[in-house]
Structures are given as structure tokens and as C-alpha cells.
PDB file of C-alpha atoms in Angstrom:
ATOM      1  CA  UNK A   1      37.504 -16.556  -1.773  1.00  0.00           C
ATOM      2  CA  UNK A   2      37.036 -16.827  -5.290  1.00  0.00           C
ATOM      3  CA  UNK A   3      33.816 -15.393  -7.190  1.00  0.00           C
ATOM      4  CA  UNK A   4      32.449 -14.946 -10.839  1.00  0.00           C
ATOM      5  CA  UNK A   5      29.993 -12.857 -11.175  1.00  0.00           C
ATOM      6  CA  UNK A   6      27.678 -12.877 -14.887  1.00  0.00           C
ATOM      7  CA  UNK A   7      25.250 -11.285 -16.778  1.00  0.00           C
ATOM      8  CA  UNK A   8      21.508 -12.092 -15.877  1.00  0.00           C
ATOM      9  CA  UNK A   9      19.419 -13.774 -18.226  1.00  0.00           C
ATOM     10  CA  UNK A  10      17.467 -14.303 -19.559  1.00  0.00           C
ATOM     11  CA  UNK A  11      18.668 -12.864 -23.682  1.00  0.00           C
ATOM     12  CA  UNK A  12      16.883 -13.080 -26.305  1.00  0.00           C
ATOM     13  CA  UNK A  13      18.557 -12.464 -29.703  1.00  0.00           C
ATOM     14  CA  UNK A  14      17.135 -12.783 -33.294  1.00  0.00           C
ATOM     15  CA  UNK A  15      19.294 -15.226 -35.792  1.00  0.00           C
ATOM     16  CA  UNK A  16      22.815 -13.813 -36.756  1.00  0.00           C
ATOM     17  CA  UNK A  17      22.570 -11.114 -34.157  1.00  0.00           C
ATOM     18  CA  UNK A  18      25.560 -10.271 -32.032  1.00  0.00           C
ATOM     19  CA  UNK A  19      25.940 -11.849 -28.357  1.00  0.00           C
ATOM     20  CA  UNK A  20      27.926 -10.897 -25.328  1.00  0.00           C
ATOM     21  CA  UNK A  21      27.595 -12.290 -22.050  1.00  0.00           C
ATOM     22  CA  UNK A  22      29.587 -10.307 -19.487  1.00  0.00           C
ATOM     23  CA  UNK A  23      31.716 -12.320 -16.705  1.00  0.00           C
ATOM     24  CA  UNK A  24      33.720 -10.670 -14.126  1.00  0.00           C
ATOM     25  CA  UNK A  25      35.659 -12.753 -11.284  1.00  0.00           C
ATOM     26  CA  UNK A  26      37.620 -11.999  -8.274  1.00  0.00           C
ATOM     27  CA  UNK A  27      40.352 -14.284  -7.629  1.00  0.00           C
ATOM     28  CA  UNK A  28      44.295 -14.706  -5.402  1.00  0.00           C
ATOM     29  CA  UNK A  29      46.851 -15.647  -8.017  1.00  0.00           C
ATOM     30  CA  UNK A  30      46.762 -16.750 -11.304  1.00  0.00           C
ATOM     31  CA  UNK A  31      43.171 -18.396 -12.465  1.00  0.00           C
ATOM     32  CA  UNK A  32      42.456 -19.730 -15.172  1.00  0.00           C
ATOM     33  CA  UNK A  33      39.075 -18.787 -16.603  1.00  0.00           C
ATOM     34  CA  UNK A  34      36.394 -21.011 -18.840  1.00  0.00           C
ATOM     35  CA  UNK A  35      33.298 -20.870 -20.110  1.00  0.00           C
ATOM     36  CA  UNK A  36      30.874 -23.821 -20.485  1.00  0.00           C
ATOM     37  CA  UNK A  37      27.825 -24.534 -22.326  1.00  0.00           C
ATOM     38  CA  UNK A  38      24.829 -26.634 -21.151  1.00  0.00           C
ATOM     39  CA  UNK A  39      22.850 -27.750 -24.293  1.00  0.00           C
ATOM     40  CA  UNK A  40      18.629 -28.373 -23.087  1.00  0.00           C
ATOM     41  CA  UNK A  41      18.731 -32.148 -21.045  1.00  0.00           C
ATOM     42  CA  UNK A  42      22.471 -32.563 -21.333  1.00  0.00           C
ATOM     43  CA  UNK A  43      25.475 -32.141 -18.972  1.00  0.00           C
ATOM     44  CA  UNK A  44      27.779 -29.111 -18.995  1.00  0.00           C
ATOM     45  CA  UNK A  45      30.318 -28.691 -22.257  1.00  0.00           C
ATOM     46  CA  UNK A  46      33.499 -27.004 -22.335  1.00  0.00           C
ATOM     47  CA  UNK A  47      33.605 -24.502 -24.785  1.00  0.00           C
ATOM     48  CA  UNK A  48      36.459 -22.673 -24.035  1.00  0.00           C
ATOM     49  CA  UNK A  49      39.517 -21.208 -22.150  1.00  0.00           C
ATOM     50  CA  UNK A  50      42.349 -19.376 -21.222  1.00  0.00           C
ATOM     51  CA  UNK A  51      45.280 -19.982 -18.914  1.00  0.00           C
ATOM     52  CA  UNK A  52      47.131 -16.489 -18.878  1.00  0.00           C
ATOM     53  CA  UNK A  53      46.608 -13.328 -18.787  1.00  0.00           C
ATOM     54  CA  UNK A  54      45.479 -11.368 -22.650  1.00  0.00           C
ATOM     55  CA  UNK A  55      45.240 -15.211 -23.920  1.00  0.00           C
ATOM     56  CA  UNK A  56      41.914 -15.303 -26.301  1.00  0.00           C
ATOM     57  CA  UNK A  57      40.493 -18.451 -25.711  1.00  0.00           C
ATOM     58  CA  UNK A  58      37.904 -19.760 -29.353  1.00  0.00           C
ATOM     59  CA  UNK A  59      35.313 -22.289 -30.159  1.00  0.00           C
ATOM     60  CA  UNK A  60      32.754 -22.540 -32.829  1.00  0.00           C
ATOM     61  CA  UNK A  61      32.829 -18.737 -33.681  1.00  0.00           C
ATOM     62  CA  UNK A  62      32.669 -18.028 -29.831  1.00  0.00           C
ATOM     63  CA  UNK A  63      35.735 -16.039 -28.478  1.00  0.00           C
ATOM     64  CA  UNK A  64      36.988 -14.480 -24.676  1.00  0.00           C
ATOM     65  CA  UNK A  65      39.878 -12.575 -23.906  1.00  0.00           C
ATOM     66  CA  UNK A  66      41.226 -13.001 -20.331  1.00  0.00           C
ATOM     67  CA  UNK A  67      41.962  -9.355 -19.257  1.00  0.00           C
ATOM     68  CA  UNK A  68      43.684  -9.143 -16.283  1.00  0.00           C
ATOM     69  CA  UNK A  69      43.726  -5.688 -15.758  1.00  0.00           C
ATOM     70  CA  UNK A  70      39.747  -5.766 -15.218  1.00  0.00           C
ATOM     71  CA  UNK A  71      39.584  -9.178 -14.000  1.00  0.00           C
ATOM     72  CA  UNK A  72      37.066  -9.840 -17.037  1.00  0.00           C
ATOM     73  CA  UNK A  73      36.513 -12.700 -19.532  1.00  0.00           C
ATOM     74  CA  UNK A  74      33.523 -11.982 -21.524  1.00  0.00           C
ATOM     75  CA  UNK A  75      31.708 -14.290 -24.390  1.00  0.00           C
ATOM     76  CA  UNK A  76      31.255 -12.603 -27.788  1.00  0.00           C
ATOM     77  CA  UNK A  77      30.096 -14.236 -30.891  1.00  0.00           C
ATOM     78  CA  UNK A  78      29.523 -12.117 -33.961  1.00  0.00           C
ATOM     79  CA  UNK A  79      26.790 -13.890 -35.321  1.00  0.00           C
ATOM     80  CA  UNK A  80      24.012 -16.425 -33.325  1.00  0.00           C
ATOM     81  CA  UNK A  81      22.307 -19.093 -34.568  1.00  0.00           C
ATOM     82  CA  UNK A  82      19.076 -20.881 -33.622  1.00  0.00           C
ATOM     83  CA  UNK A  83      20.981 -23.691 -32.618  1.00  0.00           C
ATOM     84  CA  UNK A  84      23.357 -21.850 -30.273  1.00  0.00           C
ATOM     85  CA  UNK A  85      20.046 -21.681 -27.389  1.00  0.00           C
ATOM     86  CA  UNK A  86      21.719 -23.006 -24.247  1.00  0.00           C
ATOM     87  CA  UNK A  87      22.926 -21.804 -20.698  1.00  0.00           C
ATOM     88  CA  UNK A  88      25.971 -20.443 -20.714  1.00  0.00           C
ATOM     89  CA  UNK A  89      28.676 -20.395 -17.459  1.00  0.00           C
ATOM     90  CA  UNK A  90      31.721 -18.655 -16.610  1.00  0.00           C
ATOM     91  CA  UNK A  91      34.107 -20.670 -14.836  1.00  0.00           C
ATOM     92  CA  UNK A  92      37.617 -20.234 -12.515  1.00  0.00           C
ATOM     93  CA  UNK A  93      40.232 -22.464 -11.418  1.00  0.00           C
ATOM     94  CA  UNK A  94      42.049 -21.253  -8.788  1.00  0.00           C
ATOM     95  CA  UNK A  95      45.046 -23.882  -9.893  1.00  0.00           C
ATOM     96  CA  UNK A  96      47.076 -25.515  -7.641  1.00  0.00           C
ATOM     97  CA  UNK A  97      46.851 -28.951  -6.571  1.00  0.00           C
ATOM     98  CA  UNK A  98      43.230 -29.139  -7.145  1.00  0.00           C
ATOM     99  CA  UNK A  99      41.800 -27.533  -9.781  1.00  0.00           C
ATOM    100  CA  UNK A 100      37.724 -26.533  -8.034  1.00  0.00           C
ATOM    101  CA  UNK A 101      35.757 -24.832 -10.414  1.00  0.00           C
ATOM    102  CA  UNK A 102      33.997 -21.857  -9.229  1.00  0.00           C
ATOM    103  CA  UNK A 103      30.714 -21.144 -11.313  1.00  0.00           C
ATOM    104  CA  UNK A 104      29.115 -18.390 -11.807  1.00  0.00           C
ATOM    105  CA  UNK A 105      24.875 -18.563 -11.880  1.00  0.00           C
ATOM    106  CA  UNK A 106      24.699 -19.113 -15.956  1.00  0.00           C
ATOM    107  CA  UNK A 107      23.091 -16.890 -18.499  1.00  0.00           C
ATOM    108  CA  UNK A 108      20.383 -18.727 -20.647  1.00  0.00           C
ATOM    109  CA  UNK A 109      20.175 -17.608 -24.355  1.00  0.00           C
ATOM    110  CA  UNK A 110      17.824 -17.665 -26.920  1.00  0.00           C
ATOM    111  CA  UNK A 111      18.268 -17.428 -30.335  1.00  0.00           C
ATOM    112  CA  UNK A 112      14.924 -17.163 -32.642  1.00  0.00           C
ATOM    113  CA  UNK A 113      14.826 -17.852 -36.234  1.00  0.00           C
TER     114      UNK A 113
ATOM    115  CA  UNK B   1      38.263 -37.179 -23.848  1.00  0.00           C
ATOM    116  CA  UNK B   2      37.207 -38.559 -20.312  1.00  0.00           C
ATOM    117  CA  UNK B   3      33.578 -39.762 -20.748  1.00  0.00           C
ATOM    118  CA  UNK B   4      31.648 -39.411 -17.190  1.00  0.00           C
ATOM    119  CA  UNK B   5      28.362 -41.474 -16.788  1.00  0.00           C
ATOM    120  CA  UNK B   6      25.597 -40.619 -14.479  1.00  0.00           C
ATOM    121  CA  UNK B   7      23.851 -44.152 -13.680  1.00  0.00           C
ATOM    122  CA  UNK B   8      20.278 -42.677 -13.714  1.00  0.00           C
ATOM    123  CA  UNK B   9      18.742 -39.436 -15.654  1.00  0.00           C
ATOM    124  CA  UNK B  10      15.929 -39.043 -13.356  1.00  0.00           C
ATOM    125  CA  UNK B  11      14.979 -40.688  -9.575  1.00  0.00           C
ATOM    126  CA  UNK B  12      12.225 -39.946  -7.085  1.00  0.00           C
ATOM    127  CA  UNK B  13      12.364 -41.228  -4.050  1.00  0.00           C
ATOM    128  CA  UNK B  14      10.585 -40.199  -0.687  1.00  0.00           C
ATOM    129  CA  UNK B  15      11.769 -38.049   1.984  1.00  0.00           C
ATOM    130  CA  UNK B  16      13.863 -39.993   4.558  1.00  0.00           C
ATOM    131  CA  UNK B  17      15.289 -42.494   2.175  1.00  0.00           C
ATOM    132  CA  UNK B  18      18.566 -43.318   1.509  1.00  0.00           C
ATOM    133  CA  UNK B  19      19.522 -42.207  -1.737  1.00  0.00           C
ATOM    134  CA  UNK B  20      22.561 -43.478  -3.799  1.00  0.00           C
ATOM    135  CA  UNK B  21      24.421 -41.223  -6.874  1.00  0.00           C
ATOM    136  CA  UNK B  22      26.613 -43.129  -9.012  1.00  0.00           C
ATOM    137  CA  UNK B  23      29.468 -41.706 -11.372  1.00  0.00           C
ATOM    138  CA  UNK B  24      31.869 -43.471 -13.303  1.00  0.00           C
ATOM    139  CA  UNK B  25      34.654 -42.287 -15.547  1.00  0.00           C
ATOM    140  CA  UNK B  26      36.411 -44.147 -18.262  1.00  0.00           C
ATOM    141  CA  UNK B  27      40.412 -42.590 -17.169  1.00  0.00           C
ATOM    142  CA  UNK B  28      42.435 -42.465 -14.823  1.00  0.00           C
ATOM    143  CA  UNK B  29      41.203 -39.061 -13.599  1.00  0.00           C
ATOM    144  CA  UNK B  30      42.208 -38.484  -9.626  1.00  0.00           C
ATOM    145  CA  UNK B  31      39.878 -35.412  -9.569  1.00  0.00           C
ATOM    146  CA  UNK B  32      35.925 -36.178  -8.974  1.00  0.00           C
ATOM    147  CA  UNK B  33      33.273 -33.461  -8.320  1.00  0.00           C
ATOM    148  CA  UNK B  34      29.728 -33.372  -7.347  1.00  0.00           C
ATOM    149  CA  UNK B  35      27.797 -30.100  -7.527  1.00  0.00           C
ATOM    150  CA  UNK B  36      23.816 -29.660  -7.793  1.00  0.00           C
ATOM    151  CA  UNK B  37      22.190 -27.263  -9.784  1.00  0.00           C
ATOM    152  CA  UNK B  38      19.389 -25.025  -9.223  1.00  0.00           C
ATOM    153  CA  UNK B  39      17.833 -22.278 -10.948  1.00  0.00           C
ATOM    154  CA  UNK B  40      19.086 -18.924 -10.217  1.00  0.00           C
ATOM    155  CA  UNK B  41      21.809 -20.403  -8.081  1.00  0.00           C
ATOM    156  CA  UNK B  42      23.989 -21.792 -11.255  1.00  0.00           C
ATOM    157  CA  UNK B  43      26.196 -24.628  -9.788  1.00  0.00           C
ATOM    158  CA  UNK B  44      27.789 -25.419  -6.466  1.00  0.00           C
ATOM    159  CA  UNK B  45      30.348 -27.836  -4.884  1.00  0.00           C
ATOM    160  CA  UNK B  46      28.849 -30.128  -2.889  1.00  0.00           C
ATOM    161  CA  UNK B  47      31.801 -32.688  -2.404  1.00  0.00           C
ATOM    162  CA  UNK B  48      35.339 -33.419  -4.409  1.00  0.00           C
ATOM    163  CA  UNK B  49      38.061 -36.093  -4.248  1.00  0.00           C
ATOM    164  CA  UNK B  50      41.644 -36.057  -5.472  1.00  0.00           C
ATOM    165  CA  UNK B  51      42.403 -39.815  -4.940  1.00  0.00           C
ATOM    166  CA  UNK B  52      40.872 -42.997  -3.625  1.00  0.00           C
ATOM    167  CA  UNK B  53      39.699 -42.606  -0.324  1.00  0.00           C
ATOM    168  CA  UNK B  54      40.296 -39.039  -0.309  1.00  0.00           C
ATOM    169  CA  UNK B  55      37.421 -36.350  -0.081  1.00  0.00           C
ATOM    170  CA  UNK B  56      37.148 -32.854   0.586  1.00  0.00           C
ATOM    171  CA  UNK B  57      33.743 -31.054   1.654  1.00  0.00           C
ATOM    172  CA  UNK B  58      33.006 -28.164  -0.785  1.00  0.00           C
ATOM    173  CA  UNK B  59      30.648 -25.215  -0.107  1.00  0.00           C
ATOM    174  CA  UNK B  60      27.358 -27.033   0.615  1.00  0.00           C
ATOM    175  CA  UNK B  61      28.318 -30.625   1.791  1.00  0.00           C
ATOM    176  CA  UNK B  62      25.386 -30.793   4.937  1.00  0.00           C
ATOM    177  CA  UNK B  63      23.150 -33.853   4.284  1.00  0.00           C
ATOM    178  CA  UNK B  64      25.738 -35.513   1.693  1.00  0.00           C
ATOM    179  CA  UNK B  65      28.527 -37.776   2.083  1.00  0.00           C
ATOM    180  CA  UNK B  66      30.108 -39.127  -0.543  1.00  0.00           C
ATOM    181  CA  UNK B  67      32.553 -42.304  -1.436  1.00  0.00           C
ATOM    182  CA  UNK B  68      35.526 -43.503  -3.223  1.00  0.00           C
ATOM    183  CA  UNK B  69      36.078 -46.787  -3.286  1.00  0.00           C
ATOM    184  CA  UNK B  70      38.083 -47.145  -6.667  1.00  0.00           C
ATOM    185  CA  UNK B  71      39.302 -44.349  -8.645  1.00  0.00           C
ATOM    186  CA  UNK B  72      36.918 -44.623 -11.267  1.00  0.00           C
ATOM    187  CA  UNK B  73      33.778 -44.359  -9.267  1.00  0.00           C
ATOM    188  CA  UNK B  74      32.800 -41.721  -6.960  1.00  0.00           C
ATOM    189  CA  UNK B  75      29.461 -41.921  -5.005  1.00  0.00           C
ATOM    190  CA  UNK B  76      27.060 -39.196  -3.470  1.00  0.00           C
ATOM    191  CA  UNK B  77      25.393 -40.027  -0.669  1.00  0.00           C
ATOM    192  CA  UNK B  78      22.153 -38.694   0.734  1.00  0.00           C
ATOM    193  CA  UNK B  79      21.834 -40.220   3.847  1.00  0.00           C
ATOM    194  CA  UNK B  80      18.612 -39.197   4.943  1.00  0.00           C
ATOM    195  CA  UNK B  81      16.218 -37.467   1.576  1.00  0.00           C
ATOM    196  CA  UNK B  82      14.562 -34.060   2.048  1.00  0.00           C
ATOM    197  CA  UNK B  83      12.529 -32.221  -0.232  1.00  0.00           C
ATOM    198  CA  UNK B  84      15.097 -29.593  -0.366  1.00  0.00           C
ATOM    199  CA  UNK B  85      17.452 -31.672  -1.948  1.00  0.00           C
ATOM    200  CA  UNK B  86      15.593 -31.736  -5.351  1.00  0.00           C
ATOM    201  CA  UNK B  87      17.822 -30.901  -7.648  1.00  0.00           C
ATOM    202  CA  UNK B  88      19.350 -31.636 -10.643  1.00  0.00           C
ATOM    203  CA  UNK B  89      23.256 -33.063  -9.540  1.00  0.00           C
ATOM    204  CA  UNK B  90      26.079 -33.378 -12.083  1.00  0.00           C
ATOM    205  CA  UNK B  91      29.321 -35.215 -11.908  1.00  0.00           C
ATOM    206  CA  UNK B  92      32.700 -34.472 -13.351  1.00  0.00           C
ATOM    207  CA  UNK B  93      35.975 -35.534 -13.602  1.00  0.00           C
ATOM    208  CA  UNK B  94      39.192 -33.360 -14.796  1.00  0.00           C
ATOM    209  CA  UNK B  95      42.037 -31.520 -13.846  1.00  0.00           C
ATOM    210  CA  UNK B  96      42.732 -28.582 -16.048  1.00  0.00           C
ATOM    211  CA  UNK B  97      39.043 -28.422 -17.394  1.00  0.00           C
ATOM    212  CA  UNK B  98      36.327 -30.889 -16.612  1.00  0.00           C
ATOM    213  CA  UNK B  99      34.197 -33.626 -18.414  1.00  0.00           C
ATOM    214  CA  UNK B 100      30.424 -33.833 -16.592  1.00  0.00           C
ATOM    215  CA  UNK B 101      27.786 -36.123 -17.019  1.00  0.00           C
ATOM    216  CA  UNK B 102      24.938 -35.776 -18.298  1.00  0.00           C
ATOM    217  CA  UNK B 103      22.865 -35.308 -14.584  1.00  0.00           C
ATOM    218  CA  UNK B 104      20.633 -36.794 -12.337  1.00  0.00           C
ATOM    219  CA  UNK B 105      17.460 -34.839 -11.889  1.00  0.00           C
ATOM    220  CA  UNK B 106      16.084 -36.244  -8.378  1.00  0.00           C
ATOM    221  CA  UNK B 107      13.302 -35.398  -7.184  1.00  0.00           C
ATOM    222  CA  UNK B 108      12.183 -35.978  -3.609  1.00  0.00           C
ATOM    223  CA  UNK B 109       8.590 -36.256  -2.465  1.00  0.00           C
TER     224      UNK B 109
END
């Protein structure tokens, strides 16, 4: 079945540092890969995605490149902020007729001033 | 955007009651989704529905049912409360990517 697999939390990053947050998946077919964001009290966010294979998928200075060839899609952001503190989750959808989300366990960041 | 509401932020209720989700979504989404999520465990599928009337089980549905009675609304059901379903549960609605509400954090004593 399908599987994403993330980074452990929990990091801690000083103010305009840079972040990465490693996903890896293992998937049949063609998925297509997200990552979320879950602000303190609130719901899960989209924050980003890619449907293919080498597409770079962007939001609010956050980017992830689906790489196929080593079934990877990690988060990078060249420069945190305080206000970026959340969980983060990788995400697959196995497509077809009915688009389940497999989640990985989520990565919670902190950025201090 | 789809907005999905969550009819209560927090509950507690006692063990052996029968405890009532609600989720509503303001489209004409056929996908619904309930997961709960737990620290260290991230999120899993507890039920799903493509249509009225139509549900599938996902990877932890013992102790929930769920219902569909119009397209917009999709219920989770605990039919008989136990401690070890405290939990915080999120709906969402979507095809492509999904929309989730903003929780329930129940919490059963």
C-alpha cells in the first residue's frame, strides 16, 4: 500500500535560517504528492503540490520538487520566520477515482526570533 | 475554495455515550473524509464517502460508523465512547487536494 515516511520533529530553527523537512513515499502508479500546514488550533492548510514527476510545486517562499527517481518530495524554504511555527505533513494521492490522502506523522517546527 | 465546518471545537462526553460529529461543506464536493489525529501518529482514515449514501471504511474504522444523508453533510458516528477515542478528528472535503475543518478535539472521560 501506499506510505510517506518524514522527518522527526521536533526542529528548532533561529529566524531567517534555512529549513528542510525530508519526505519520502512509496507508492503503485502515478501519485501526486502535497504538503500541508497545520497552523496552532486550526485545521490542516494546503500549502502545496505537484502532480508529475520533476514538477516544483511553491507557496509563500516554500518550494518541493517531486523526484521520481528517489520517490522524494522534500520542503525547503530559504529563509524562516517566527510566524512560519506550525506542523508540517507530507501527503499522497494515489489518484484514481478517489483521491485518499495518505499522511505521513507531521514534523512540528519552530522558528525563534 | 470549499469551506468545511466542524459543528463543535471541543466535546467531552463519558464513556459509553453516543457521540455525534457533524461536517458540512458549502460545494458540491462528492468526496468526504474523516481522520483523527494523534500525536506521533500524524493522521489516519477513519471513514470516506464518494456520494450520498456511499461510504468506504478506511484504515481504522472499528468503533465508528459514519452517515450521508445529503451530500453536503457527512456524519461520524461513535456508537458506543471509549477513552481511547480521545482525539482530535478533522473533516475534509476535496478531490484533487482537500479543504479540512478546523477539528473537533473530544475528549472522553
Amino acid at each position: 500500500g501506499n506510505s510517506v515516511t518524514q522527518m522527526e520533529g521536533p526542529v528548532t530553527l533561529s529566524e531567517e535560517a534555512f529549513l528542510t523537512i525530508n519526505c519520502t513515499y512509496t507508492a503503485t502508479g502515478y501519485p501526486s504528492l502535497f504538503w500541508y500546514v497545520q497552523y496552532p488550533g486550526e485545521g490542516l492548510q494546503l500549502l502545496l503540490k505537484a502532480t508529475k514527476a520533476d514538477d516544483k510545486g511553491s507557496n509563500k517562499g516554500f518550494e518541493a520538487t517531486y523526484r521520481k527517481e528517489t520517490t522524494s518530495f522534500h520542503l525547503e524554504k530559504g529563509s524562516v520566520q517566527v510566524s512560519d511555527s506550525a506542523v508540517y505533513f507530507c501527503a499522497l494521492s494515489g489518484g484514481g477515482s478517489n483521491y485518499k490522502l495518505t499522511f505521513g506523522k507531521g514534523t512540528l517546527l519552530t522558528v525563534n526570533p | 475554495d470549499v469551506k468545511v465546518t466542524q459543528s463543535s471545537r471541543y466535546l467531552v462526553k463519558r464513556t459509553g455515550e453516543k457521540v455525534f460529529l457533524e461536517c458540512v461543506q458549502d460545494m458540491d464536493h462528492e468526496n468526504m473524509f474523516w481522520y483523527r489525529q494523534d500525536p506521533g501518529l500524524g493522521l489516519r482514515l477513519i471513514y470516506f464517502s464518494y456520494d450520498v449514501k456511499m461510504k468506504e471504511k478506511g484504515d481504522i474504522p472499528e468503533g465508528y460508523s459514519v452517515s450521508r444523508e445529503k451530500k453536503e453533510r457527512f456524519s461520524l458516528i461513535l456508537e458506543s465512547a471509549s477513552t481511547n477515542q480521545t482525539s482530535m478528528y478533522l473533516c475534509a472535503a476535496g478531490s484533487a487536494s482537500y479543504t479540512f475543518g478546523s477539528g473537533t478535539r473530544l475528549t472522553v472521560v
